[in-house]
mmCIF file of C-alpha atoms in Angstrom:
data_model
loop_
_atom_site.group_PDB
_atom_site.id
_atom_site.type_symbol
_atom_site.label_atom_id
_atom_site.label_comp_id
_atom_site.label_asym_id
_atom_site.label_seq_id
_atom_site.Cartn_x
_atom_site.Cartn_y
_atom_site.Cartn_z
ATOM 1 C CA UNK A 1 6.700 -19.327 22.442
ATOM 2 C CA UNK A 2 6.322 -19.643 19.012
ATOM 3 C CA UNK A 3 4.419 -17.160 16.590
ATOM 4 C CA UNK A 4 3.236 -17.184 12.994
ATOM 5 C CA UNK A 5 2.684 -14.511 10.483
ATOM 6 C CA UNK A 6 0.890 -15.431 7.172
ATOM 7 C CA UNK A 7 0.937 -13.456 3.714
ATOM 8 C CA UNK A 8 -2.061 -14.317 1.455
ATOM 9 C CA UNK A 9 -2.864 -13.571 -2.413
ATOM 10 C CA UNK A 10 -6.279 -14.529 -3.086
ATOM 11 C CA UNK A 11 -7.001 -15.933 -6.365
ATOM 12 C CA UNK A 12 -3.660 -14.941 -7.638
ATOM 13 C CA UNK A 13 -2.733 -14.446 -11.353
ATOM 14 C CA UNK A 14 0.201 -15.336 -12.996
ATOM 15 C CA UNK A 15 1.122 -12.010 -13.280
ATOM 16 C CA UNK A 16 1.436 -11.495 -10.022
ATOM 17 C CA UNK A 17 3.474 -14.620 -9.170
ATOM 18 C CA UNK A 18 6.816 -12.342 -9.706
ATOM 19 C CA UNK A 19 5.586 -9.609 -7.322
ATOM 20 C CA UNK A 20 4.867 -12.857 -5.064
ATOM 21 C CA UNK A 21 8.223 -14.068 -5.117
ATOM 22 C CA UNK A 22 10.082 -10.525 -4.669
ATOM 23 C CA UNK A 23 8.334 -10.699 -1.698
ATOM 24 C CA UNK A 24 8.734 -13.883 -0.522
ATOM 25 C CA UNK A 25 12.432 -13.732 -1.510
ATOM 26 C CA UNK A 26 12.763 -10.052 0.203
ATOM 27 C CA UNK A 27 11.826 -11.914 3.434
ATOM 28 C CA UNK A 28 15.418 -12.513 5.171
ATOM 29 C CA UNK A 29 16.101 -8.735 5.149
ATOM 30 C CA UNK A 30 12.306 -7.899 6.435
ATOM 31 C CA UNK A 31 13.441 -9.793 10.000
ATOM 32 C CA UNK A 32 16.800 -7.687 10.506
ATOM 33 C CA UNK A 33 18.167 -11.158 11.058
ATOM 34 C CA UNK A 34 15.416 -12.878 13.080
ATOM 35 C CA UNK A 35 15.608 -16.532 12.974
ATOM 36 C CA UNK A 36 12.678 -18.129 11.233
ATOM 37 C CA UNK A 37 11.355 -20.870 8.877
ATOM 38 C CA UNK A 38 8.738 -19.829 6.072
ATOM 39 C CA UNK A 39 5.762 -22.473 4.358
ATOM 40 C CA UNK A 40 4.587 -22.167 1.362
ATOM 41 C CA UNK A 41 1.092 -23.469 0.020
ATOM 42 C CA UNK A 42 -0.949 -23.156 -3.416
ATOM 43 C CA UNK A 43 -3.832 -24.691 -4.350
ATOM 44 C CA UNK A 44 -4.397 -24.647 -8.023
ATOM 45 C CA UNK A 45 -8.424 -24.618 -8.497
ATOM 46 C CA UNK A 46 -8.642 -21.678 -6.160
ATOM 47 C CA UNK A 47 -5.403 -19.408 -7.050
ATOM 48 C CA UNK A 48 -5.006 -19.368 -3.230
ATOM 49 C CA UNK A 49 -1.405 -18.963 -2.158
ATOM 50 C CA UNK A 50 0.187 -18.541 1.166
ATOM 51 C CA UNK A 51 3.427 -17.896 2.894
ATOM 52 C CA UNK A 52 3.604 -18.477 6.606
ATOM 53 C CA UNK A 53 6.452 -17.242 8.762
ATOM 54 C CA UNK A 54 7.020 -19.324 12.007
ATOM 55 C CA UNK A 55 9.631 -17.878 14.227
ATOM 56 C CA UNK A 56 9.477 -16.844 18.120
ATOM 57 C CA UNK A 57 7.513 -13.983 19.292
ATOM 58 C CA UNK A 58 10.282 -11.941 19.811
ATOM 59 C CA UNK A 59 11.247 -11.476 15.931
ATOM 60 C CA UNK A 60 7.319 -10.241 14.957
ATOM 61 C CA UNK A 61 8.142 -7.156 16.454
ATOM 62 C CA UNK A 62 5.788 -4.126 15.830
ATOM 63 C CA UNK A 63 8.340 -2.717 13.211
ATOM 64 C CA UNK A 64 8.508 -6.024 11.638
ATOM 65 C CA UNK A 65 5.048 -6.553 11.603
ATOM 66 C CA UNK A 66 4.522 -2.836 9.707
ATOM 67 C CA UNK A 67 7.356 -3.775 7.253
ATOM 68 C CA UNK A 68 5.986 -6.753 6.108
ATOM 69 C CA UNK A 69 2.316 -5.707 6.110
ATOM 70 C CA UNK A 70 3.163 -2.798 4.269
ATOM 71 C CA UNK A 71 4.936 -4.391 1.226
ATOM 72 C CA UNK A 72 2.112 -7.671 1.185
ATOM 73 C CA UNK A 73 -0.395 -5.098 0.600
ATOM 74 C CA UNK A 74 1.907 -2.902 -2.285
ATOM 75 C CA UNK A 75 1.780 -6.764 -3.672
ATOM 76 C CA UNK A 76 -1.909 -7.250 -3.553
ATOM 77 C CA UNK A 77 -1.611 -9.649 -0.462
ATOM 78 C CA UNK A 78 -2.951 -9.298 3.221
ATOM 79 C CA UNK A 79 -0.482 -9.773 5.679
ATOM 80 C CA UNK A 80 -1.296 -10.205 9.519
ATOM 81 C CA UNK A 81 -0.661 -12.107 12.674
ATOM 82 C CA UNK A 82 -1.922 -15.953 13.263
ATOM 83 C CA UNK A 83 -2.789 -15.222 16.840
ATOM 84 C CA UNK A 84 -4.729 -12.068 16.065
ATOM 85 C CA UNK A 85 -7.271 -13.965 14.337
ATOM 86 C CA UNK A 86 -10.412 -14.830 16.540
ATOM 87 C CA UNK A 87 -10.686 -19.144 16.690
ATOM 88 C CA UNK A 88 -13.287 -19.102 14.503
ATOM 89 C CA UNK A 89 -10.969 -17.470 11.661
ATOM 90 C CA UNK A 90 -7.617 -19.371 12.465
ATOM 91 C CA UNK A 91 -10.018 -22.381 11.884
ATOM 92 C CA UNK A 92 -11.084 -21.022 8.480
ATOM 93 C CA UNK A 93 -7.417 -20.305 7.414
ATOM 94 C CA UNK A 94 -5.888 -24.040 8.340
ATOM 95 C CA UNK A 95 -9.092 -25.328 6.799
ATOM 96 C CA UNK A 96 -7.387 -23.348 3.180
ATOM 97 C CA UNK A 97 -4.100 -23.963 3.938
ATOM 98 C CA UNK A 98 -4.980 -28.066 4.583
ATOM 99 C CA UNK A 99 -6.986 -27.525 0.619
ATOM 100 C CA UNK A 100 -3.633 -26.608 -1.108
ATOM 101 C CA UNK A 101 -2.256 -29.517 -2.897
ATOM 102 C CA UNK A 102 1.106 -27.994 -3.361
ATOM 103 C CA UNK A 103 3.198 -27.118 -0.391
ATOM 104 C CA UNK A 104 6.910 -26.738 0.898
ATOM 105 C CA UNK A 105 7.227 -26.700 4.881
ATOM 106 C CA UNK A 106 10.453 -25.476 6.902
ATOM 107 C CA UNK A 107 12.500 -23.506 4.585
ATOM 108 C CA UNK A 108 15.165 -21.633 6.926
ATOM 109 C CA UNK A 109 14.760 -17.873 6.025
ATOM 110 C CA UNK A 110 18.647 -18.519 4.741
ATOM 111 C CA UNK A 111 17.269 -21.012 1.769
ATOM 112 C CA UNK A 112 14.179 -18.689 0.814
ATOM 113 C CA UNK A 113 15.602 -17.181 -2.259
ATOM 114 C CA UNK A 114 16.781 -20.781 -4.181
ATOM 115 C CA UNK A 115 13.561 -22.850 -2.710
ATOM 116 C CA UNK A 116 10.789 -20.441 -2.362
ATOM 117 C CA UNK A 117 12.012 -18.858 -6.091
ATOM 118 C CA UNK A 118 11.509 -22.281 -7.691
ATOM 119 C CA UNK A 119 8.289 -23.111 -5.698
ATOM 120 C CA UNK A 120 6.685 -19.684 -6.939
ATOM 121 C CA UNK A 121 7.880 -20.210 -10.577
ATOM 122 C CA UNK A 122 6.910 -23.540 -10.812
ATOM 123 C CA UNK A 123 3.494 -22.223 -10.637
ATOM 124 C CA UNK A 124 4.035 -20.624 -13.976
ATOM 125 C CA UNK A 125 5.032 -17.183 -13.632
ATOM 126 C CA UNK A 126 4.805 -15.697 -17.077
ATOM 127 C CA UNK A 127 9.019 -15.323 -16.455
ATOM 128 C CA UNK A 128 9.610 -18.330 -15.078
ATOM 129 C CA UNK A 129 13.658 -17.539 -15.317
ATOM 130 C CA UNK A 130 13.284 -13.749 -14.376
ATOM 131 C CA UNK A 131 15.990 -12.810 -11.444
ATOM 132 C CA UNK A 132 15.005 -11.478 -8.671
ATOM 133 C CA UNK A 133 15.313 -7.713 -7.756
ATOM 134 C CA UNK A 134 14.928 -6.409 -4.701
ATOM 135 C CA UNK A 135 11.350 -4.624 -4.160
ATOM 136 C CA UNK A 136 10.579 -0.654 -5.222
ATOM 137 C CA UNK A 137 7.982 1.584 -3.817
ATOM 138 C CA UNK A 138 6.313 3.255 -7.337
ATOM 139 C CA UNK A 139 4.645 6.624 -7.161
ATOM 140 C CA UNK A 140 2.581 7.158 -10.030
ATOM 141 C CA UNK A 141 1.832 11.131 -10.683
ATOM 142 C CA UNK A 142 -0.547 10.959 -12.219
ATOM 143 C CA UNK A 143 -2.814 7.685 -10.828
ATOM 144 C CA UNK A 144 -5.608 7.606 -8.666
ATOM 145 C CA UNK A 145 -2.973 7.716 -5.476
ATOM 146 C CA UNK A 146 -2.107 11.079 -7.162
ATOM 147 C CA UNK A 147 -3.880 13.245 -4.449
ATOM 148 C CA UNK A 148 -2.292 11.707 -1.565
ATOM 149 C CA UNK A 149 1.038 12.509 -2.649
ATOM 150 C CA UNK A 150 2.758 15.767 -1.877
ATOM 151 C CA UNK A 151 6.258 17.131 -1.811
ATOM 152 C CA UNK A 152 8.230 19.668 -0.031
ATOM 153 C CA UNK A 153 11.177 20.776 -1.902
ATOM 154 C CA UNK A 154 12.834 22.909 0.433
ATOM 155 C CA UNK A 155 13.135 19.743 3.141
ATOM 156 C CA UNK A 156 13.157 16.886 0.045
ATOM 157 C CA UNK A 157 10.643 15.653 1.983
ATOM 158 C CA UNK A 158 7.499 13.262 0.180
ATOM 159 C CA UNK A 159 4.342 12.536 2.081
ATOM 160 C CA UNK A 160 2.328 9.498 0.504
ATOM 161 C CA UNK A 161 -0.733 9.153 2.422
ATOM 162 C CA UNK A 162 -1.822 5.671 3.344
ATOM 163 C CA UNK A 163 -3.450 3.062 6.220
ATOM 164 C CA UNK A 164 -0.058 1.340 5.680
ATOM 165 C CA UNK A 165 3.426 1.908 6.763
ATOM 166 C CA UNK A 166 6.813 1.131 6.528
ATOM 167 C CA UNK A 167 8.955 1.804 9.879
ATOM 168 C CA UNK A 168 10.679 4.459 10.783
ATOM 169 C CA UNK A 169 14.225 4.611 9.408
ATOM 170 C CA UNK A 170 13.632 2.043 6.426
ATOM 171 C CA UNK A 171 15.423 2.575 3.566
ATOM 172 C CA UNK A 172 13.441 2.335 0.249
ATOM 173 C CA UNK A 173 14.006 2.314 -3.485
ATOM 174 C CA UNK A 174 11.486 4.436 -5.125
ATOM 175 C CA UNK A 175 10.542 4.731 -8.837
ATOM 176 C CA UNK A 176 8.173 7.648 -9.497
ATOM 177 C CA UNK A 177 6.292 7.785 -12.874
ATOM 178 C CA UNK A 178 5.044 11.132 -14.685
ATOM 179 C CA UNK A 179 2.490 10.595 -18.194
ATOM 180 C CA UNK A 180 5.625 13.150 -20.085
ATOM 181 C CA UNK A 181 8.607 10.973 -19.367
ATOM 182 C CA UNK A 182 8.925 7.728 -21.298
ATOM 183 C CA UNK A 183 10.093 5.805 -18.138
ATOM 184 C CA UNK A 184 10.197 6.070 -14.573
ATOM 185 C CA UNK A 185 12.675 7.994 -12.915
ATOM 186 C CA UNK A 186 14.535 5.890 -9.953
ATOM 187 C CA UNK A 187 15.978 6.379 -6.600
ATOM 188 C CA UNK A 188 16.340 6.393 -2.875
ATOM 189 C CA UNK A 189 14.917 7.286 -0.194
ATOM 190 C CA UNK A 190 14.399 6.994 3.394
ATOM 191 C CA UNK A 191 11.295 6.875 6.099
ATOM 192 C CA UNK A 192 11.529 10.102 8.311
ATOM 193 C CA UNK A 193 7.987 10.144 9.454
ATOM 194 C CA UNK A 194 5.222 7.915 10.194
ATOM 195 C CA UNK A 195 1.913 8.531 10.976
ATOM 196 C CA UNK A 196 -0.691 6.585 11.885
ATOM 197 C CA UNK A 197 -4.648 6.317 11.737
ATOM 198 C CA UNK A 198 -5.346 7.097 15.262
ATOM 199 C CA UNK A 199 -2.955 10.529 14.946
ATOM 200 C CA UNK A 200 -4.538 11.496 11.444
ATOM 201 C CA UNK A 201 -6.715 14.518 11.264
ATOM 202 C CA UNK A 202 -7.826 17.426 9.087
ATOM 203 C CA UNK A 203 -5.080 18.483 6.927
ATOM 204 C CA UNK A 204 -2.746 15.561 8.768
ATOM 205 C CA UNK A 205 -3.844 12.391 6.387
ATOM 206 C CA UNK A 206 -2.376 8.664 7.689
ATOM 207 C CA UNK A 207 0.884 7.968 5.631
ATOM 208 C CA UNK A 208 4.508 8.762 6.263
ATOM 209 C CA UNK A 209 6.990 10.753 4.606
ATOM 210 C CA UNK A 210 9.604 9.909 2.926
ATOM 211 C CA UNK A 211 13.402 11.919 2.783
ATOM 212 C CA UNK A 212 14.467 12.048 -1.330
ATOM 213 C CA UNK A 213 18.053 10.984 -0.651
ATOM 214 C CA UNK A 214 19.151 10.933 -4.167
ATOM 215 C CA UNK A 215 19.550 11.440 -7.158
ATOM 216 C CA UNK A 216 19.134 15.178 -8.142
ATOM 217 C CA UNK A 217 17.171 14.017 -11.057
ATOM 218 C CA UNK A 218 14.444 12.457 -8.630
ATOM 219 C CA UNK A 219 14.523 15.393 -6.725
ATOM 220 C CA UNK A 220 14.149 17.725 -9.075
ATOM 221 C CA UNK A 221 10.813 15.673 -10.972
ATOM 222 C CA UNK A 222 9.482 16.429 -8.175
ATOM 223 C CA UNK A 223 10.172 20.149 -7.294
ATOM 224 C CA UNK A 224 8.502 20.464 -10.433
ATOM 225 C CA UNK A 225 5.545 18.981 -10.411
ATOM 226 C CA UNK A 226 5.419 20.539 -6.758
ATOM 227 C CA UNK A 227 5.508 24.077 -8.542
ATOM 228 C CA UNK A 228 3.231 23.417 -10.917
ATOM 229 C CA UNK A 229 0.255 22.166 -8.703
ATOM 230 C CA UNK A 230 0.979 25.717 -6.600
ATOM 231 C CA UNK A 231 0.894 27.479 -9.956
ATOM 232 C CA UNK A 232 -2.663 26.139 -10.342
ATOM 233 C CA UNK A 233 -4.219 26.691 -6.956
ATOM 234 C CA UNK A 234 -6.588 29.593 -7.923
ATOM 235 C CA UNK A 235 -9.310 28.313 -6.168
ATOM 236 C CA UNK A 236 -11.427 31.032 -4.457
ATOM 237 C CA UNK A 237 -12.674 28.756 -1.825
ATOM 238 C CA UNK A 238 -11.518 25.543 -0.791
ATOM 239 C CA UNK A 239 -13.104 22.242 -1.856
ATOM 240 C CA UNK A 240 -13.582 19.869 0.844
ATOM 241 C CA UNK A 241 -13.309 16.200 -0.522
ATOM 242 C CA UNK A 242 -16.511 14.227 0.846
ATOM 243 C CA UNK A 243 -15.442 10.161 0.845
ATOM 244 C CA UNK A 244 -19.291 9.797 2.707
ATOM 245 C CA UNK A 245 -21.727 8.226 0.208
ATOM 246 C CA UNK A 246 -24.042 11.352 -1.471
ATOM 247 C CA UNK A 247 -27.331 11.101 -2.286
ATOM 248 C CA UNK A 248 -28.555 13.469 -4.869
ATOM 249 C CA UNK A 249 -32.605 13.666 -5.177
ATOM 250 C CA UNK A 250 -35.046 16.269 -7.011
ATOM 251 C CA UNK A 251 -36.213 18.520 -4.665
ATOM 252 C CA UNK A 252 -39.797 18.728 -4.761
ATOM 253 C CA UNK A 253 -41.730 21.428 -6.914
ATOM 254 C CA UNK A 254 -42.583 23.779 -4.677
ATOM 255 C CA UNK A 255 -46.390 24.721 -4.069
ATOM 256 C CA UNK A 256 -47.253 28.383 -6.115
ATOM 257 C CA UNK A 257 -47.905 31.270 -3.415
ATOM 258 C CA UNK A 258 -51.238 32.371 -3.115
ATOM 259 C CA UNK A 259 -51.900 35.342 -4.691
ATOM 260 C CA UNK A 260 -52.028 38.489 -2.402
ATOM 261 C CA UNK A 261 -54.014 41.422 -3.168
ATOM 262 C CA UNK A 262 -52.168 44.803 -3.022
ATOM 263 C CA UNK A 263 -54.838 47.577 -1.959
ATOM 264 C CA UNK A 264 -54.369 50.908 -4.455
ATOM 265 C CA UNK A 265 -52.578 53.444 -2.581
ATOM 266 C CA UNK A 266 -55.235 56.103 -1.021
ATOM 267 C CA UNK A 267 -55.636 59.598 -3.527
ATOM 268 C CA UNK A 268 -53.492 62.016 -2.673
ATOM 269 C CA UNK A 269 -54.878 65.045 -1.069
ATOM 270 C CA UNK A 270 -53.555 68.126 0.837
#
């Protein structure tokens, strides 16, 4: 039986179009060598573009599934399942994909790179001649991801907290930026951990961790910053991050007490 898994940018820019086709290019190596065929559709008024995989059920397997939802979503794209959708929204999602004027059916997974390369830049990626290189996980510092990011020196060991994924035993390129260095510093690493939003708790965030395999450099940037965040936790108490909505009213003036009237102490006598 046949299954298909779509990737979707909404309302793309250009800019993105070269993140698009890293991704649609990185494809092959995403299926381990699963045997598939990949569409591609744009529609021009909307922005919409999609790539859907078509392969049999056996090569969407769960790790597959995580790998490729993970990196559509580092992208800006949703990833998911055809067949998880409810009729109702598969019906919505052919009625798109039958809008796009532009479309390339039945690429093997083996021709991805040359045809779905020249489909994406045809759009008019700002780089329309810009080879493709393979994609990197970037950590910025110093971002709003910043808090969800810690590292353990002593086991090389990065958590990056997340909904998303990659599998187990993945090996990733990772480029992590800090506001003193001019340019990110590069490396490797690999998945050692994952875990998910149903195991999460306090103090155990959803993410997975990631093993610094090299280089020292990489290594120690982070040791550092590591230190320095321990250098600066003087807190008395801890602070317990709310993500609820707050909110903050004037509490009402309070009503003056009535006045009470001390009797004078009796005269002392003997």
């Amino acid at each position: 039986m046949l299954a298909e898994y779509a990737i979707v940018f909404v309302r793309a820019p250009k800019e993105r179009l070269v993140a698009a086709e890293r991704l649609v290019c990185s494809l092959p190596g995403f299926l381990g060598g699963g045997v598939a065929e990949c569409d591609l559709h744009h529609c021009a008024a909307s922005g919409y573009l999609a790539a859907v995989l078509r392969g049999a059920r056996e090569v969407f397997r769960p790790e597959v599934v995580a790998r490729i939802g993970f990196w559509a979503a580092r992208v800006g794209a949703r990833g998911f399942l055809v067949g998880d959708l409810s009729p109702e929204e598969q019906e919505r999602f052919r009625a798109e994909l039958r809008l796009c004027e532009r479309t390339v059916e039945g690429t093997l997974l083996g021709q991805i790179e040359e045809i779905g390369g020249r489909f994406l830049r045809a759009l008019g990626s700002p780089l329309p001649q810009r080879p493709v290189a393979r994609l990197v996980l970037g950590v910025d510092l110093d971002g709003p991801g910043g808090r969800g990011i810690h590292y353990r020196p002593e086991s090389r060991a990065l958590l990056v907290a997340g909904a998303l994924a990659p599998p187990r035993g993945d090996q990733l390129a990772v480029a992590v930026r800090e506001h003193r260095l001019p340019r990110p510093v590069e490396g490797w690493a690999t998945v050692v951990e994952v875990r998910g939003r149903e195991e999460a708790g306090p103090g155990k965030p959803a993410g997975f961790v990631l093993r610094i395999e090299g280089p020292a450099a990489l290594h120690e940037l982070l040791a550092a910053r590591a230190r320095d965040e321990k250098a600066q936790e003087v807190r008395a108490a801890p602070r317990f991050p709310v993500k609820a909505p707050v909110a903050v009213r004037p509490a009402p003036p309070r009503a003056a007490a009535p006045a009470v009237l001390v009797p004078p102490p009796p005269p002392a006598h003997a």
